[in-house]
Amino acid sequence: MKQLHSAEPGFADAFDALVREVRDGGSPIDAPVRAILADVRARGDAALCDYTDRFDRHPQPLAPEALRISADEIDDATGSIEPSLLDALSVAARRIERFHRAQMPADLRFDDEDGLTLGMRWTALDAVGLYVPGGKAAYPSSVLMNAIPARVAGVGRIAMCVPCPGGQLAPLVLAAARLAGVSEIYRIGGAQAVAALAYGTETITPVDRIVGPGNAFVAEAKRQVFGHVGIDSIAGPSEVVIVADALNDPDHVAIDLLAQAEHDELAQSILITDDAAFAARVAESVERLLQTLPRETIARASWSRYGAVLVVERWTQAWELVNRLAPEHLQLMLADDAEAFAAIRHAGAIFRGRFCPEAIGDYVGGPNHVLPTSRTARFASGLSVFDFIKRTTWIEAGAEAIGRVGPAAVTLAEAEGLQAHAASVAMRLAATGRKA
Amino acid sequence: MKQLHSAEPGFADAFDALVREVRDGGSPIDAPVRAILADVRARGDAALCDYTDRFDRHPQPLAPEALRISADEIDDATGSIEPSLLDALSVAARRIERFHRAQMPADLRFDDEDGLTLGMRWTALDAVGLYVPGGKAAYPSSVLMNAIPARVAGVGRIAMCVPCPGGQLAPLVLAAARLAGVSEIYRIGGAQAVAALAYGTETITPVDRIVGPGNAFVAEAKRQVFGHVGIDSIAGPSEVVIVADALNDPDHVAIDLLAQAEHDELAQSILITDDAAFAARVAESVERLLQTLPRETIARASWSRYGAVLVVERWTQAWELVNRLAPEHLQLMLADDAEAFAAIRHAGAIFRGRFCPEAIGDYVGGPNHVLPTSRTARFASGLSVFDFIKRTTWIEAGAEAIGRVGPAAVTLAEAEGLQAHAASVAMRLAATGRKA
């Protein structure tokens, strides 16, 4: 065994080695991403600059000093944004913060009938990394949705990475990051950004968990660093189920279906209704409204390939269909949704009422818009403060308490063949004059 | 798009196809496990029986009707167990249930200043699969720790798989399963059991999440089915950090270090103290007590290779070392642990007091003994009711509320280039006579 003394020279290094020591074997990993991760671990900032020069084609080679986007650059970018847009971002940020504050759980502590004190406490992660995709997929709303829960949870440090293709900054993304309380922003992306967040470089201190969407390289890199740091789940294509009665305006239902479809050719929009004539009117509206959309091609591809209209005989059937689909987003557009709300067990987020389209939740509702896709709402939840805190359970027991519960522990440890376990309890029982 | 009507023939099948439809590509997966998963998906029970015959060497070929362990077999097995052992199991089960009931969170619902009603509700998973290793690693305490939180969470169906090498049942495991409320038990193991739980066969209905430890095949199979179902994290080797002052009995500290070391050659036991002479006495006790242990070889290997004793100058250093280590188990054996408890942010579970060894938590403490290993307590938590419930957030908004928050949503949707999103909100504003 190692013996370390903090007063001795070399203690810090020896302790570092202890902390870093890996106690398991390797596992098969995907080659190109593995190579990038290894290179960033080995060469740090220099590797980050090389990959950025190669993939993001900035006008000038990137120097390590310029990896971090400066406060002046953020000021300039933010200053270029229309005030009405900044106001809208602020409305969203305020509402997201309010909801996530309400979501924070309380600690637990109680004395039980055997004389033990038991507890569970929640503590924040020290540091979180936020990946933000570059180019067109850089949504400021997603920056708010990922960063604000971390800040509300009490995370001390939020480091963000966003690639800047061609060297171009995304002003709205930077403004959202500032508003959300992001501590540091780096102009890097891809697997190299994930490596920097997970393992650190000269410039970037490592984090404990990495969240945020990204391309296939980013997803694979997150998968590979998982275990060393935490990651969020890999999101699939988005989907909505709308349960609507015939009293709705067909155009409203149609545009809500299309709001989902315009995300992505792989998105899925499903209407469930009890009225075939109403379903037909919605389908007509969809065809008409499709032609008005700038993203018509994408929305049409999604609707043609994955769109669906389900007509049920009785509403109770609808609730069961929703439970089978376990949709990411569920809109309930019914005269009275109490029965539906009680019967539906599996959905990422529910939007209730004829005036509450899912797009409200994407921006200003307050609850998170990062939600479980592809039927995973059967077992998974949306992003929340729970992603940025963790539980520590604790037990406090004195001689009296151990006298009550110790003998059962000794019996079970012996039955499992773990004699040191049994002895560790039996020695306490002996010290208090009790028999195991 | 598809149009389905529940009154039409073929609705059930068409809906099934919709539910099952995969909307993404493949990913590289490890070959032999992939082959087993595919075979179980294709051939169902027949494949399960073939693999069980090949790997578990039962005295008779296994028939599909015998996959499930019958109530009579469980009766017989349970009947063979000493009453004192059953009593000890009951004490453990009662205390685990009590703690996990206290852990259940409350739902959230509030009206906000903009007139929206926001909420978050917790619902249980429908069905959970519990994997239990066969042979020597079949610990009844782990069955309690995995199954009871699921039952407390409200999971309707708990299906357990346990391989039975040579056809031998493990009576204590079956008794623990019955006590914990497991619904069904199957005598299968390995990747084939994971496949059966994830995808289902003629005999086994699929589940939504799979928990429990297993060998490398089981871990890889869980990794491969992840996404289709939820999984728990893959546990690494176990560890304990003991922070102890010189007022402790060195034998007590030593046996607690050894209780960890006896699990596994890869286990790690670390003592942190402020007194070098006390550290030396503990090290002597370890050497002496090692010779008394049936599992001496394992414990000695762990202690020699990974054991450590850290002596600090000031206690405040100790708290920071613990935070760096983020240990699975932490024992605080101090005259007053209030300062330590407040300063330590990262630990899976904490055991407080000179009479509260970690082995209490393994069996009868109440909190879960499935805990984050290998420094993952920086971002991860132990098993709990939270593994068996999920959150659905919801928003309810009428015309008035949408009038207040809708315009900001329209502004942001337009800035992100998502016109159908903007239109879905704008149409509601128009319907209420407001401008976006």
JSON list of C-alpha atoms in Angstrom, two decimals, chain B residues 101-195:
[
{"chain": "B", "resi": 101, "resn": "ARG", "atom": "CA", "xyz": [-40.36, 5.61, 1.24]},
{"chain": "B", "resi": 102, "resn": "ALA", "atom": "CA", "xyz": [-39.01, 8.75, 2.91]},
{"chain": "B", "resi": 103, "resn": "GLN", "atom": "CA", "xyz": [-37.04, 9.44, -0.26]},
{"chain": "B", "resi": 104, "resn": "MET", "atom": "CA", "xyz": [-40.09, 9.71, -2.54]},
{"chain": "B", "resi": 105, "resn": "PRO", "atom": "CA", "xyz": [-40.40, 13.26, -3.89]},
{"chain": "B", "resi": 106, "resn": "ALA", "atom": "CA", "xyz": [-43.53, 15.38, -4.11]},
{"chain": "B", "resi": 107, "resn": "ASP", "atom": "CA", "xyz": [-45.13, 16.74, -7.25]},
{"chain": "B", "resi": 108, "resn": "LEU", "atom": "CA", "xyz": [-44.98, 20.45, -8.06]},
{"chain": "B", "resi": 109, "resn": "ARG", "atom": "CA", "xyz": [-47.73, 22.79, -9.20]},
{"chain": "B", "resi": 110, "resn": "PHE", "atom": "CA", "xyz": [-47.95, 26.58, -9.06]},
{"chain": "B", "resi": 111, "resn": "ASP", "atom": "CA", "xyz": [-49.52, 29.58, -10.75]},
{"chain": "B", "resi": 112, "resn": "ASP", "atom": "CA", "xyz": [-47.01, 32.15, -11.87]},
{"chain": "B", "resi": 113, "resn": "GLU", "atom": "CA", "xyz": [-47.11, 35.93, -12.23]},
{"chain": "B", "resi": 114, "resn": "ASP", "atom": "CA", "xyz": [-47.88, 35.73, -15.96]},
{"chain": "B", "resi": 115, "resn": "GLY", "atom": "CA", "xyz": [-51.01, 33.63, -15.43]},
{"chain": "B", "resi": 116, "resn": "LEU", "atom": "CA", "xyz": [-49.61, 30.26, -16.48]},
{"chain": "B", "resi": 117, "resn": "THR", "atom": "CA", "xyz": [-49.98, 27.18, -14.33]},
{"chain": "B", "resi": 118, "resn": "LEU", "atom": "CA", "xyz": [-46.79, 25.14, -14.25]},
{"chain": "B", "resi": 119, "resn": "GLY", "atom": "CA", "xyz": [-46.17, 21.72, -12.83]},
{"chain": "B", "resi": 120, "resn": "MET", "atom": "CA", "xyz": [-43.97, 18.68, -12.62]},
{"chain": "B", "resi": 121, "resn": "ARG", "atom": "CA", "xyz": [-45.21, 15.26, -11.72]},
{"chain": "B", "resi": 122, "resn": "TRP", "atom": "CA", "xyz": [-43.43, 12.02, -10.93]},
{"chain": "B", "resi": 123, "resn": "THR", "atom": "CA", "xyz": [-44.69, 8.73, -12.32]},
{"chain": "B", "resi": 124, "resn": "ALA", "atom": "CA", "xyz": [-43.37, 5.22, -11.90]},
{"chain": "B", "resi": 125, "resn": "LEU", "atom": "CA", "xyz": [-41.93, 3.09, -14.67]},
{"chain": "B", "resi": 126, "resn": "ASP", "atom": "CA", "xyz": [-44.35, 0.37, -15.77]},
{"chain": "B", "resi": 127, "resn": "ALA", "atom": "CA", "xyz": [-41.88, -2.53, -15.61]},
{"chain": "B", "resi": 128, "resn": "VAL", "atom": "CA", "xyz": [-38.32, -3.07, -14.45]},
{"chain": "B", "resi": 129, "resn": "GLY", "atom": "CA", "xyz": [-35.88, -5.93, -15.02]},
{"chain": "B", "resi": 130, "resn": "LEU", "atom": "CA", "xyz": [-33.47, -6.96, -12.29]},
{"chain": "B", "resi": 131, "resn": "TYR", "atom": "CA", "xyz": [-30.34, -8.86, -13.22]},
{"chain": "B", "resi": 132, "resn": "VAL", "atom": "CA", "xyz": [-28.80, -10.97, -10.44]},
{"chain": "B", "resi": 133, "resn": "PRO", "atom": "CA", "xyz": [-25.46, -12.72, -11.04]},
{"chain": "B", "resi": 134, "resn": "GLY", "atom": "CA", "xyz": [-25.30, -16.45, -10.43]},
{"chain": "B", "resi": 135, "resn": "GLY", "atom": "CA", "xyz": [-22.98, -18.49, -8.30]},
{"chain": "B", "resi": 136, "resn": "LYS", "atom": "CA", "xyz": [-20.95, -16.86, -5.53]},
{"chain": "B", "resi": 137, "resn": "ALA", "atom": "CA", "xyz": [-21.74, -13.28, -6.54]},
{"chain": "B", "resi": 138, "resn": "ALA", "atom": "CA", "xyz": [-25.48, -13.83, -5.93]},
{"chain": "B", "resi": 139, "resn": "TYR", "atom": "CA", "xyz": [-25.91, -11.58, -2.92]},
{"chain": "B", "resi": 140, "resn": "PRO", "atom": "CA", "xyz": [-29.38, -11.53, -1.36]},
{"chain": "B", "resi": 141, "resn": "SER", "atom": "CA", "xyz": [-28.67, -8.05, 0.03]},
{"chain": "B", "resi": 142, "resn": "SER", "atom": "CA", "xyz": [-28.27, -6.74, -3.53]},
{"chain": "B", "resi": 143, "resn": "VAL", "atom": "CA", "xyz": [-31.61, -8.22, -4.50]},
{"chain": "B", "resi": 144, "resn": "LEU", "atom": "CA", "xyz": [-33.24, -6.24, -1.67]},
{"chain": "B", "resi": 145, "resn": "MET", "atom": "CA", "xyz": [-31.33, -3.05, -2.57]},
{"chain": "B", "resi": 146, "resn": "ASN", "atom": "CA", "xyz": [-32.33, -3.22, -6.25]},
{"chain": "B", "resi": 147, "resn": "ALA", "atom": "CA", "xyz": [-35.90, -4.46, -5.97]},
{"chain": "B", "resi": 148, "resn": "ILE", "atom": "CA", "xyz": [-37.29, -2.61, -2.93]},
{"chain": "B", "resi": 149, "resn": "PRO", "atom": "CA", "xyz": [-36.76, 0.92, -4.33]},
{"chain": "B", "resi": 150, "resn": "ALA", "atom": "CA", "xyz": [-38.57, -0.16, -7.51]},
{"chain": "B", "resi": 151, "resn": "ARG", "atom": "CA", "xyz": [-41.54, -1.46, -5.53]},
{"chain": "B", "resi": 152, "resn": "VAL", "atom": "CA", "xyz": [-41.60, 1.63, -3.29]},
{"chain": "B", "resi": 153, "resn": "ALA", "atom": "CA", "xyz": [-41.52, 3.83, -6.41]},
{"chain": "B", "resi": 154, "resn": "GLY", "atom": "CA", "xyz": [-44.69, 2.12, -7.60]},
{"chain": "B", "resi": 155, "resn": "VAL", "atom": "CA", "xyz": [-43.30, -0.04, -10.42]},
{"chain": "B", "resi": 156, "resn": "GLY", "atom": "CA", "xyz": [-46.06, -2.49, -11.26]},
{"chain": "B", "resi": 157, "resn": "ARG", "atom": "CA", "xyz": [-43.91, -5.34, -12.51]},
{"chain": "B", "resi": 158, "resn": "ILE", "atom": "CA", "xyz": [-40.41, -6.42, -11.45]},
{"chain": "B", "resi": 159, "resn": "ALA", "atom": "CA", "xyz": [-38.97, -9.27, -13.55]},
{"chain": "B", "resi": 160, "resn": "MET", "atom": "CA", "xyz": [-35.79, -10.86, -12.25]},
{"chain": "B", "resi": 161, "resn": "CYS", "atom": "CA", "xyz": [-33.26, -13.00, -14.11]},
{"chain": "B", "resi": 162, "resn": "VAL", "atom": "CA", "xyz": [-30.70, -15.12, -12.29]},
{"chain": "B", "resi": 163, "resn": "PRO", "atom": "CA", "xyz": [-28.55, -17.78, -13.95]},
{"chain": "B", "resi": 164, "resn": "CYS", "atom": "CA", "xyz": [-28.53, -21.13, -12.17]},
{"chain": "B", "resi": 165, "resn": "PRO", "atom": "CA", "xyz": [-25.23, -22.85, -13.01]},
{"chain": "B", "resi": 166, "resn": "GLY", "atom": "CA", "xyz": [-25.65, -26.63, -12.89]},
{"chain": "B", "resi": 167, "resn": "GLY", "atom": "CA", "xyz": [-29.37, -26.02, -12.43]},
{"chain": "B", "resi": 168, "resn": "GLN", "atom": "CA", "xyz": [-28.86, -25.07, -8.77]},
{"chain": "B", "resi": 169, "resn": "LEU", "atom": "CA", "xyz": [-31.21, -22.47, -7.32]},
{"chain": "B", "resi": 170, "resn": "ALA", "atom": "CA", "xyz": [-29.86, -19.97, -4.75]},
{"chain": "B", "resi": 171, "resn": "PRO", "atom": "CA", "xyz": [-32.39, -20.19, -1.89]},
{"chain": "B", "resi": 172, "resn": "LEU", "atom": "CA", "xyz": [-31.43, -16.92, -0.16]},
{"chain": "B", "resi": 173, "resn": "VAL", "atom": "CA", "xyz": [-31.66, -15.00, -3.42]},
{"chain": "B", "resi": 174, "resn": "LEU", "atom": "CA", "xyz": [-35.13, -16.40, -4.07]},
{"chain": "B", "resi": 175, "resn": "ALA", "atom": "CA", "xyz": [-36.21, -15.60, -0.51]},
{"chain": "B", "resi": 176, "resn": "ALA", "atom": "CA", "xyz": [-34.91, -12.04, -0.85]},
{"chain": "B", "resi": 177, "resn": "ALA", "atom": "CA", "xyz": [-36.72, -11.65, -4.16]},
{"chain": "B", "resi": 178, "resn": "ARG", "atom": "CA", "xyz": [-39.99, -12.80, -2.66]},
{"chain": "B", "resi": 179, "resn": "LEU", "atom": "CA", "xyz": [-39.55, -10.50, 0.34]},
{"chain": "B", "resi": 180, "resn": "ALA", "atom": "CA", "xyz": [-38.75, -7.57, -1.95]},
{"chain": "B", "resi": 181, "resn": "GLY", "atom": "CA", "xyz": [-41.88, -8.06, -4.05]},
{"chain": "B", "resi": 182, "resn": "VAL", "atom": "CA", "xyz": [-40.31, -9.35, -7.25]},
{"chain": "B", "resi": 183, "resn": "SER", "atom": "CA", "xyz": [-43.14, -10.40, -9.60]},
{"chain": "B", "resi": 184, "resn": "GLU", "atom": "CA", "xyz": [-41.43, -12.99, -11.81]},
{"chain": "B", "resi": 185, "resn": "ILE", "atom": "CA", "xyz": [-38.12, -14.87, -11.67]},
{"chain": "B", "resi": 186, "resn": "TYR", "atom": "CA", "xyz": [-36.42, -16.52, -14.66]},
{"chain": "B", "resi": 187, "resn": "ARG", "atom": "CA", "xyz": [-33.52, -18.98, -14.48]},
{"chain": "B", "resi": 188, "resn": "ILE", "atom": "CA", "xyz": [-31.45, -17.31, -17.19]},
{"chain": "B", "resi": 189, "resn": "GLY", "atom": "CA", "xyz": [-28.37, -15.09, -17.24]},
{"chain": "B", "resi": 190, "resn": "GLY", "atom": "CA", "xyz": [-25.82, -13.43, -19.50]},
{"chain": "B", "resi": 191, "resn": "ALA", "atom": "CA", "xyz": [-26.46, -11.28, -22.54]},
{"chain": "B", "resi": 192, "resn": "GLN", "atom": "CA", "xyz": [-29.43, -13.51, -23.40]},
{"chain": "B", "resi": 193, "resn": "ALA", "atom": "CA", "xyz": [-31.20, -12.52, -20.18]},
{"chain": "B", "resi": 194, "resn": "VAL", "atom": "CA", "xyz": [-30.63, -8.83, -20.92]},
{"chain": "B", "resi": 195, "resn": "ALA", "atom": "CA", "xyz": [-31.99, -9.37, -24.44]}
]
